[in-house]
XYZ file of C-alpha atoms in Angstrom:
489
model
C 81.254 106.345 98.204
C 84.207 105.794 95.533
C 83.880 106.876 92.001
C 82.238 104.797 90.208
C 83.803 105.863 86.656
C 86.993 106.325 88.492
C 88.501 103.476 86.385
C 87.009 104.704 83.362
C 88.905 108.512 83.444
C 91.922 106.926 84.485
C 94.026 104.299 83.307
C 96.123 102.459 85.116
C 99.538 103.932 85.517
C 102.871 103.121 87.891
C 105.176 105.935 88.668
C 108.397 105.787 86.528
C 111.675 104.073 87.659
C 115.023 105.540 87.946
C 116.698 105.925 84.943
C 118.864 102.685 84.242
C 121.946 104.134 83.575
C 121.762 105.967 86.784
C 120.430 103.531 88.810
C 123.373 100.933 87.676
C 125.874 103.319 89.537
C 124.068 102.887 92.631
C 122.187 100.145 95.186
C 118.659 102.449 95.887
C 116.004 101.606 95.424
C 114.179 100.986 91.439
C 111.350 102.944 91.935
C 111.539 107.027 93.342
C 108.510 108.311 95.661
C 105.205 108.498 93.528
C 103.387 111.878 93.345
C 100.220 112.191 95.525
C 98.150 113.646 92.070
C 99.293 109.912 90.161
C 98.626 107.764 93.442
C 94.670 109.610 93.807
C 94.249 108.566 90.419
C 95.138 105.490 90.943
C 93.245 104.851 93.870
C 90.380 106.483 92.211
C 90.027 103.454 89.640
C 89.070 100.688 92.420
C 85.510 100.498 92.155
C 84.909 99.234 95.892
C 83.045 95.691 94.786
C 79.841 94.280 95.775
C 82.424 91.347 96.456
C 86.172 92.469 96.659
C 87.893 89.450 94.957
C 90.925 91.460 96.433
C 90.456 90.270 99.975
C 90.474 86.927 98.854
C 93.850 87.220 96.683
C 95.253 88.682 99.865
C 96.257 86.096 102.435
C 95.832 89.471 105.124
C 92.443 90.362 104.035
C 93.720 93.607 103.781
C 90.427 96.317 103.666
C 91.601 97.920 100.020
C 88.685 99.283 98.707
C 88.593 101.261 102.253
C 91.890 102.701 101.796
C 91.993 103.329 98.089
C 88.748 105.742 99.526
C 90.911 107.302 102.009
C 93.989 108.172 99.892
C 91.450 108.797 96.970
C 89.550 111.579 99.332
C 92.869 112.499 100.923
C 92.304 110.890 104.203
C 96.107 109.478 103.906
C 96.296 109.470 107.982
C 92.803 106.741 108.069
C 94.073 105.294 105.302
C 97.720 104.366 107.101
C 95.384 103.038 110.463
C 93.390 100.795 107.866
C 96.322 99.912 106.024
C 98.044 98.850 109.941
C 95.082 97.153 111.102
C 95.986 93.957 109.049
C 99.118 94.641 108.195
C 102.015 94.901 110.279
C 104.621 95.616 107.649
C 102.971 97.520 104.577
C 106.528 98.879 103.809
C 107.381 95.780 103.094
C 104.917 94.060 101.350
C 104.392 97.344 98.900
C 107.936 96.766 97.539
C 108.318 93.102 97.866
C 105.148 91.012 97.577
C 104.137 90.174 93.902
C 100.387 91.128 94.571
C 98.097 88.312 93.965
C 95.767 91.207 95.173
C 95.983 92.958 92.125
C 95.503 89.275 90.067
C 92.287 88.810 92.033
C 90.812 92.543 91.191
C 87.961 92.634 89.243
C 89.146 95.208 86.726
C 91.862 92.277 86.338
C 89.804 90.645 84.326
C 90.654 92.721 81.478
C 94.252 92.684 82.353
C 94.370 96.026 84.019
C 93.972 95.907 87.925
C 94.046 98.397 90.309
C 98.071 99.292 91.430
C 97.033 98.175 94.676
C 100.740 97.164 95.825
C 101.463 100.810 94.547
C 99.003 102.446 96.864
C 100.205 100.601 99.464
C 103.624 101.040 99.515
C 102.843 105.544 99.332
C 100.724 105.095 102.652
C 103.308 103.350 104.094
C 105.669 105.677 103.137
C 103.594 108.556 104.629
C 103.451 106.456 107.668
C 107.330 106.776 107.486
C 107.924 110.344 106.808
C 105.324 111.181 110.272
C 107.172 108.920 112.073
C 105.557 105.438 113.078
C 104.427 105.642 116.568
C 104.885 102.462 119.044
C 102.180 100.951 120.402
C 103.320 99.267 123.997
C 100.788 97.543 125.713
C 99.044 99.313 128.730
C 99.483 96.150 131.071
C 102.087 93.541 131.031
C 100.513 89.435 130.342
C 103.095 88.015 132.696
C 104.056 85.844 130.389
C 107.143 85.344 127.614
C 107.324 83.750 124.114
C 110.910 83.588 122.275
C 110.651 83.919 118.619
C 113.316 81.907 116.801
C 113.898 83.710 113.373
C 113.558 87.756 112.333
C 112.292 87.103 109.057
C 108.678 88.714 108.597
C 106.858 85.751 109.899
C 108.801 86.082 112.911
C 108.776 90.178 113.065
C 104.987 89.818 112.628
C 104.006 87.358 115.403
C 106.380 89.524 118.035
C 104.941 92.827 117.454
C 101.636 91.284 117.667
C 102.593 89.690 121.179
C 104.224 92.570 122.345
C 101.470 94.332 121.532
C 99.171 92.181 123.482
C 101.727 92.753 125.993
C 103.342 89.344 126.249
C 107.571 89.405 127.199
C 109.097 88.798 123.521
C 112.804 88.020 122.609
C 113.720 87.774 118.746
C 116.228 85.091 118.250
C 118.488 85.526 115.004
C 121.797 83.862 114.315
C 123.145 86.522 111.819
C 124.317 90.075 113.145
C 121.553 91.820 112.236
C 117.757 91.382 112.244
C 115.730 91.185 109.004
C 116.652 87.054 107.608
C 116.145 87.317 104.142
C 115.022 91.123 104.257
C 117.938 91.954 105.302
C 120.952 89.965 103.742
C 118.916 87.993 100.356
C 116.887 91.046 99.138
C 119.173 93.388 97.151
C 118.830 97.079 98.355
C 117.680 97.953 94.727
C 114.300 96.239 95.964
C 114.262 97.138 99.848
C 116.820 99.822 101.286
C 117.798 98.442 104.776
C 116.666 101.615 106.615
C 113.100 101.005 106.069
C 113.642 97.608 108.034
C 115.500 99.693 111.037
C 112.904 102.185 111.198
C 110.528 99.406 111.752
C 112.692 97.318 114.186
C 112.902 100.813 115.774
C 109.039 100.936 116.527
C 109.281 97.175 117.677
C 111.738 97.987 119.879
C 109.835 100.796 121.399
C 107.019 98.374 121.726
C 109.298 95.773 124.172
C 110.043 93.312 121.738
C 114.139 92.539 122.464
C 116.305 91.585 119.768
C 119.061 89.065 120.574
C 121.398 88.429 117.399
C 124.388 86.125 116.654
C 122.745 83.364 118.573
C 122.359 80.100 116.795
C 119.214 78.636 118.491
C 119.982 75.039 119.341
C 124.060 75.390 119.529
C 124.248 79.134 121.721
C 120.778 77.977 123.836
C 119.299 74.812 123.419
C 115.510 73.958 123.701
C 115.981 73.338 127.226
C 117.043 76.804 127.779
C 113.818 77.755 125.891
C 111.923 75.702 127.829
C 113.275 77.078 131.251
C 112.928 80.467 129.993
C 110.058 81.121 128.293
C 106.431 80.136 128.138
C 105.562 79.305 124.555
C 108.270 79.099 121.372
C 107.542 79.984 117.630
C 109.791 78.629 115.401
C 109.970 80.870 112.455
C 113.546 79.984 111.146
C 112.222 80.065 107.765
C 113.034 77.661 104.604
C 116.751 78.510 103.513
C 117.722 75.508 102.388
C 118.536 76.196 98.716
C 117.664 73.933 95.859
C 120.849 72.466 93.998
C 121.718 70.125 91.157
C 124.279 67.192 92.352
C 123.318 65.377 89.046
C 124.374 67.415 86.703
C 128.004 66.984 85.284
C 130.298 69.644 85.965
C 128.741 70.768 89.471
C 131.931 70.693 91.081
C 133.345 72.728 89.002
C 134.608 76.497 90.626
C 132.238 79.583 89.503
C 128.925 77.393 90.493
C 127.156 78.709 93.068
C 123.717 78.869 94.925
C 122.458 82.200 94.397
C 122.211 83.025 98.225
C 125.993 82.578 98.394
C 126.192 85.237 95.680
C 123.407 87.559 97.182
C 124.253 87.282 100.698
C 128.329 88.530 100.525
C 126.858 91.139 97.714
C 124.204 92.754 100.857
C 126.604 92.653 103.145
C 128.832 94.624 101.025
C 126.523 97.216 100.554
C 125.769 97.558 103.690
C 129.564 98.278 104.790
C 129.756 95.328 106.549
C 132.651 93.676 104.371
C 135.159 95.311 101.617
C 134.546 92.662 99.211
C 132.672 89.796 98.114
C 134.174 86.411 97.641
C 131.663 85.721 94.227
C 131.993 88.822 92.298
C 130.346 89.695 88.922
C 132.825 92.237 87.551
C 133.707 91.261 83.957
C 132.458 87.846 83.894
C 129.980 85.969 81.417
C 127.095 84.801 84.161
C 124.640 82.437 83.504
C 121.634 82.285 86.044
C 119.675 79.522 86.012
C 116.060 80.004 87.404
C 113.684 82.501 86.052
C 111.834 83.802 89.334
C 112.234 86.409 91.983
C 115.847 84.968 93.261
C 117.113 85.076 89.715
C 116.005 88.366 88.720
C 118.122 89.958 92.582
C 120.703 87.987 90.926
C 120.338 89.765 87.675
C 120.285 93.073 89.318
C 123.599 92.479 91.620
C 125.447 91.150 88.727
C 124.558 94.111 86.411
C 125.771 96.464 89.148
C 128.621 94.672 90.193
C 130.173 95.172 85.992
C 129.266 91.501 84.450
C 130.368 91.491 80.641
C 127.421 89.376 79.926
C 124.248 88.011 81.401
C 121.542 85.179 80.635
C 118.814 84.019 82.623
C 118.050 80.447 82.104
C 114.298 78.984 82.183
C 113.259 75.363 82.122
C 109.495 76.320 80.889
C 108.871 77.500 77.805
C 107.865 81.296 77.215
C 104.678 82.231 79.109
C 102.235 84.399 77.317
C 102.031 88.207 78.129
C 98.442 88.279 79.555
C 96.392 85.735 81.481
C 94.663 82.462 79.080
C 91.756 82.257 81.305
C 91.732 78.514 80.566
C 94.774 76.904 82.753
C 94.836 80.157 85.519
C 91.265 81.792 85.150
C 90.312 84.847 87.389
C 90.829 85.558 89.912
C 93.826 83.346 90.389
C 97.488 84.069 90.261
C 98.445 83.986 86.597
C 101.460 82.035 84.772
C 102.593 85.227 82.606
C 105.838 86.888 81.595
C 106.994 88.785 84.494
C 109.770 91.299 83.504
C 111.156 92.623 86.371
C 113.067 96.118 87.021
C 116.409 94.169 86.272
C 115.448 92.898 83.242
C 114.983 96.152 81.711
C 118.878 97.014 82.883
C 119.707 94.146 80.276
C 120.575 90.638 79.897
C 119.204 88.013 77.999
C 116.410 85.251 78.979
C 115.938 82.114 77.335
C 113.058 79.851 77.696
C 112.726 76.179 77.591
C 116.118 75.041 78.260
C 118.555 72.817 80.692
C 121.850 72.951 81.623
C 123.494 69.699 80.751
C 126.886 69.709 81.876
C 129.232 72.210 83.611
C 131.999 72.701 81.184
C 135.517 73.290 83.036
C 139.190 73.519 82.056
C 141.968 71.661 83.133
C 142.029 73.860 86.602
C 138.855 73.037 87.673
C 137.270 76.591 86.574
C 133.739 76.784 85.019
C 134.666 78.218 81.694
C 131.232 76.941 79.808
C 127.494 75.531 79.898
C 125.919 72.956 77.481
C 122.443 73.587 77.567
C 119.638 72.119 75.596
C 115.966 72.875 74.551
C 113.722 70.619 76.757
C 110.196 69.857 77.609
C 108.670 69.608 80.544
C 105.986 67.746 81.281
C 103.756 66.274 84.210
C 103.383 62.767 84.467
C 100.979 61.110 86.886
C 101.744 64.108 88.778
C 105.884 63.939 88.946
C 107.090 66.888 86.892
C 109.405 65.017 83.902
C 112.393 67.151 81.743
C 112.988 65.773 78.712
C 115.706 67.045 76.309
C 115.525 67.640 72.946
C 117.676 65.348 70.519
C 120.228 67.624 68.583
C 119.487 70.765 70.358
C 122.538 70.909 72.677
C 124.622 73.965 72.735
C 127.515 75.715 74.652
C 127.288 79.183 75.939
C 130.813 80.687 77.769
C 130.280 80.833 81.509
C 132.429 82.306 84.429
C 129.868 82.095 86.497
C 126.639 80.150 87.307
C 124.242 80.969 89.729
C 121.950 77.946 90.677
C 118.464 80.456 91.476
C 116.255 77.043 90.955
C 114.366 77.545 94.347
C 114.326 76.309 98.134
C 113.787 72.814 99.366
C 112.705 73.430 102.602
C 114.093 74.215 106.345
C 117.375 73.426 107.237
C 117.637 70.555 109.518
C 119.171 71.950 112.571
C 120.064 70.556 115.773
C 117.113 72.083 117.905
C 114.844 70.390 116.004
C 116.056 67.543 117.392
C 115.800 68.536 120.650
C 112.605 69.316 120.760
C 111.932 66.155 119.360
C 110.741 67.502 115.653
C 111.343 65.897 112.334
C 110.525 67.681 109.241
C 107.679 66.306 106.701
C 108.064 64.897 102.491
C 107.993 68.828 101.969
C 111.339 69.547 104.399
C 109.405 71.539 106.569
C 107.130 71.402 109.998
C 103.799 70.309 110.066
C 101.169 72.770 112.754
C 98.190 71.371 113.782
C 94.892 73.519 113.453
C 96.337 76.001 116.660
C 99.450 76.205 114.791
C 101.578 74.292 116.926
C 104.094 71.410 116.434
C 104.178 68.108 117.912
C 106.093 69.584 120.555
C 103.779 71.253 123.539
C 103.857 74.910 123.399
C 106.211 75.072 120.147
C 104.396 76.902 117.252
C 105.643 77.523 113.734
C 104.938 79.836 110.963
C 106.298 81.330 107.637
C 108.435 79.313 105.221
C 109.480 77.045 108.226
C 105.880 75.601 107.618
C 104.503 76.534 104.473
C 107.915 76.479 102.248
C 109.208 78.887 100.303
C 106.050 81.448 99.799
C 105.425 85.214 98.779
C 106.595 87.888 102.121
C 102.355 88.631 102.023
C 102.232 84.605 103.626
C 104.430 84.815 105.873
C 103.346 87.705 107.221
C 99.689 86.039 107.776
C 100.927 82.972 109.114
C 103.132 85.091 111.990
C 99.789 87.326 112.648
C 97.643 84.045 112.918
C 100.312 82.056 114.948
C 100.325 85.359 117.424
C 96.821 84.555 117.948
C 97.132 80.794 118.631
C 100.145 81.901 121.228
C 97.954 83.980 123.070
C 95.261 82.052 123.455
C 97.149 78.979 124.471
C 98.989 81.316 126.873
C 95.677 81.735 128.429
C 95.348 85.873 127.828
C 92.271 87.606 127.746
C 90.821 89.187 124.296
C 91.385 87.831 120.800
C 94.298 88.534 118.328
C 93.536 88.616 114.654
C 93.919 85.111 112.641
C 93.967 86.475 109.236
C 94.885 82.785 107.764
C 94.441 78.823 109.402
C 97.606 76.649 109.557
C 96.174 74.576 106.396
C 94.981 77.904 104.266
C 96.318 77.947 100.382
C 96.156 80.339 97.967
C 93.299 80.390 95.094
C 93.573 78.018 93.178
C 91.216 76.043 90.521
């Protein structure tokens, strides 16, 4: 039975982050190991609810009053099988997912939830240091399924297939497997050896990993076809958001942040000797004030900018939850200040980029921004500027962080006779499959751009769909349906 005044002898605390100065001189990770004496604490504040809100914040229905018990009573090895029996990639979700978890905890209420992404992230790094142990299947199905895209969606559905003990081959086009993990997510987030040790285990498992194939140029669906027995498309939704309109566009120094973030990972990882968009004594401007722009923030205080200022259409969210627009227990619209903001930088709130200022070269040398509002208008989201408020701020370099419109259209969509809804992505029926016969999709390749803890729910529930339509006996888990949303009012 948990404590019951567990949350009122202990309040909630996270363990500290690296120091900023030495954490500029280096890509590792924000936040060092927590001790086991802060993480019991923690885990001794979750009350275990008559009705655990938490389960319905989490897309995975993760069981986290049962593990908070475990690690609170020090059964850390029960605690990692709990942890692993809804989620396949804890490592990841404990250092990447925002935690709509810990918005839907009851203790929440009062603005001070459980560190539930916390407690996470230390049993899945004692997972780590015993060394994660593959799980083949005893008997092999007979049958194959290619998975097209490494991104978690895609990682999730194979290991739950190979697991079942279906054939799997992991299609990715860049050299290494991971998508976004792996070359979007600065290492100051994720270091790129927790992915390997987990694409270790897969591998162990059966799951084979076939990079630098473009699916629909290197193999086409045919070849799919021929090959396997079912497809998931899980190529998820990279096409980045840009701004045509806007004066100045053309202009050199504006980028889309994924052609900043990309060369910058690859970098780090030793892959390349330099980066074609580099920070190092430049004035940056990033426009979008989200996850995207905050890795930007990050890589361009690391990489030497002289300045830095995070742009933000909406005005200045308040620091704790109204209760009126986003009541409990729904995800919240408050200030967020991530790790990079506290390395420096400025933010500014309810303003627009007007026009990209250049110089006779063609170089970005300025903005012109103004103060705008932004309102909602028989549902069609409406910027209006502000008369006299315009304004020029020195730029070198802009980095468009303004979001993700959807999949890329790509050439085996075509052949399998696809076409991608309003939203830029595929529509699943109810058994998560396309309008193509054995084709499933999952991830941001269905849902759009969403939080890693998605994506990792819609691969798990597509793995189930798979199996069953490849005829196997038993059930896999369905944690989510192809038309589930987050909690909304």
């Amino acid at each position: 039975m948990p404590d019951p005044n567990g949350f009122l002898r202990y309040e909630r605390q996270l363990p500290k982050r690296r120091p900023v100065p030495i954490r500029l001189m280096d890509w590792k990770e924000v936040y060092p190991p927590a001790g086991e004496e802060l993480i019991r604490d923690q885990a001794t504040r979750c009350m275990d609810c008559g009705i655990p809100f938490c389960h319905d914040g989490c897309p995975l229905g993760n069981r986290i009053p049962d593990w908070n018990d475990l690690v609170r009573t020090g059964g850390w090895e029960s605690a990692v099988e709990s942890l692993h029996a809804t989620n396949n990639f804890p490592e990841f979700t404990g250092r990447l997912c925002p935690a709509p978890c810990e918005a839907a905890c009851v203790l929440g209420i009062a603005d001070d939830p459980v560190t539930i992404k916390q407690v996470e992230v230390e049993i899945a790094n004692y997972a780590f240091g015993r060394g994660l142990v593959p799980q083949p299947a005893p008997t092999a199905s007979g049958k194959s399924v290619a998975v097209v895209g490494s991104g978690p969606a895609g990682l999730a559905a194979a290991q739950q297939l190979a697991r079942a003990g279906h054939a799997v081959t992991v299609y990715e086009r860049d050299d290494r497997i991971g998508g976004l993990l792996r070359y979007g997510i600065p290492d100051f987030k994720i270091e790129k050896h927790v992915i390997d040790t987990r694409l270790e285990q897969m591998a162990a498992e059966g799951v084979v990993f076939q990079t630098g194939v473009d699916v629909g140029t290197d193999i086409t669906a045919d070849d799919l076809r021929e090959r396997y027995d079912a497809v998931l498309l899980a190529a998820g939704a990279l096409s980045g958001r840009d701004t045509p309109e806007t004066p100045g566009r053309h202009l050199n120094g504006v980028h889309l942040a994924m052609e900043h973030l990309v060369p910058a990972n690859r970098m780090v990882a030793g892959l390349q000797d330099s980066t074609p968009i580099d920070a190092k004594g430049k004035h940056v401007i990033i426009i979008g004030g989200g996850d995207t722009g905050a890795d930007c923030l990050g890589v361009a205080h690391r990489q030497g900018a002289a300045s830095v200022t995070q742009l933000d259409q909406y005005p200045l969210p308040p620091d704790i939850r109204t209760g009126v627009k986003d009541p409990w227990p729904t995800w919240p619209m408050i200030l967020r200040n991530y790790a990079a903001h506290e390395e420096g930088g400025e933010r500014v709130f309810g303003v627009a980029v007007q026009e990209f200022v250049g110089d006779e070269n063609g170089d970005l040398v300025a903005i012109r921004l103004a103060e705008v509002q932004v309102q909602r208008i028989d549902g069609v989201r409406t910027v209006t500027a502000v008369p006299g408020s315009e304004r020029e701020l020195r730029a070198d370099l802009v980095l468009l962080a303004i979001g993700f419109e959807g999949t890329e259209d790509q050439p085996l969509l075509k052949q399998f006779g696809l076409t991608r809804n309003r939203r830029n992505v595929l529509d699943a029926d109810l058994n998560w499959q396309t309008g193509a016969d054995g084709v499933f999709v999952a991830g941001d390749m269905h849902k759009g751009a969403s939080l890693i803890v998605w994506a990792i729910a819609e691969g798990r529930a597509a793995a189930s769909a798979i199996h069953d339509y490849l005829g196997a006996a038993g059930e896999l888990p369905a944690p989510v349906r192809s038309d589930s949303q987050p909690l909304s009012v």
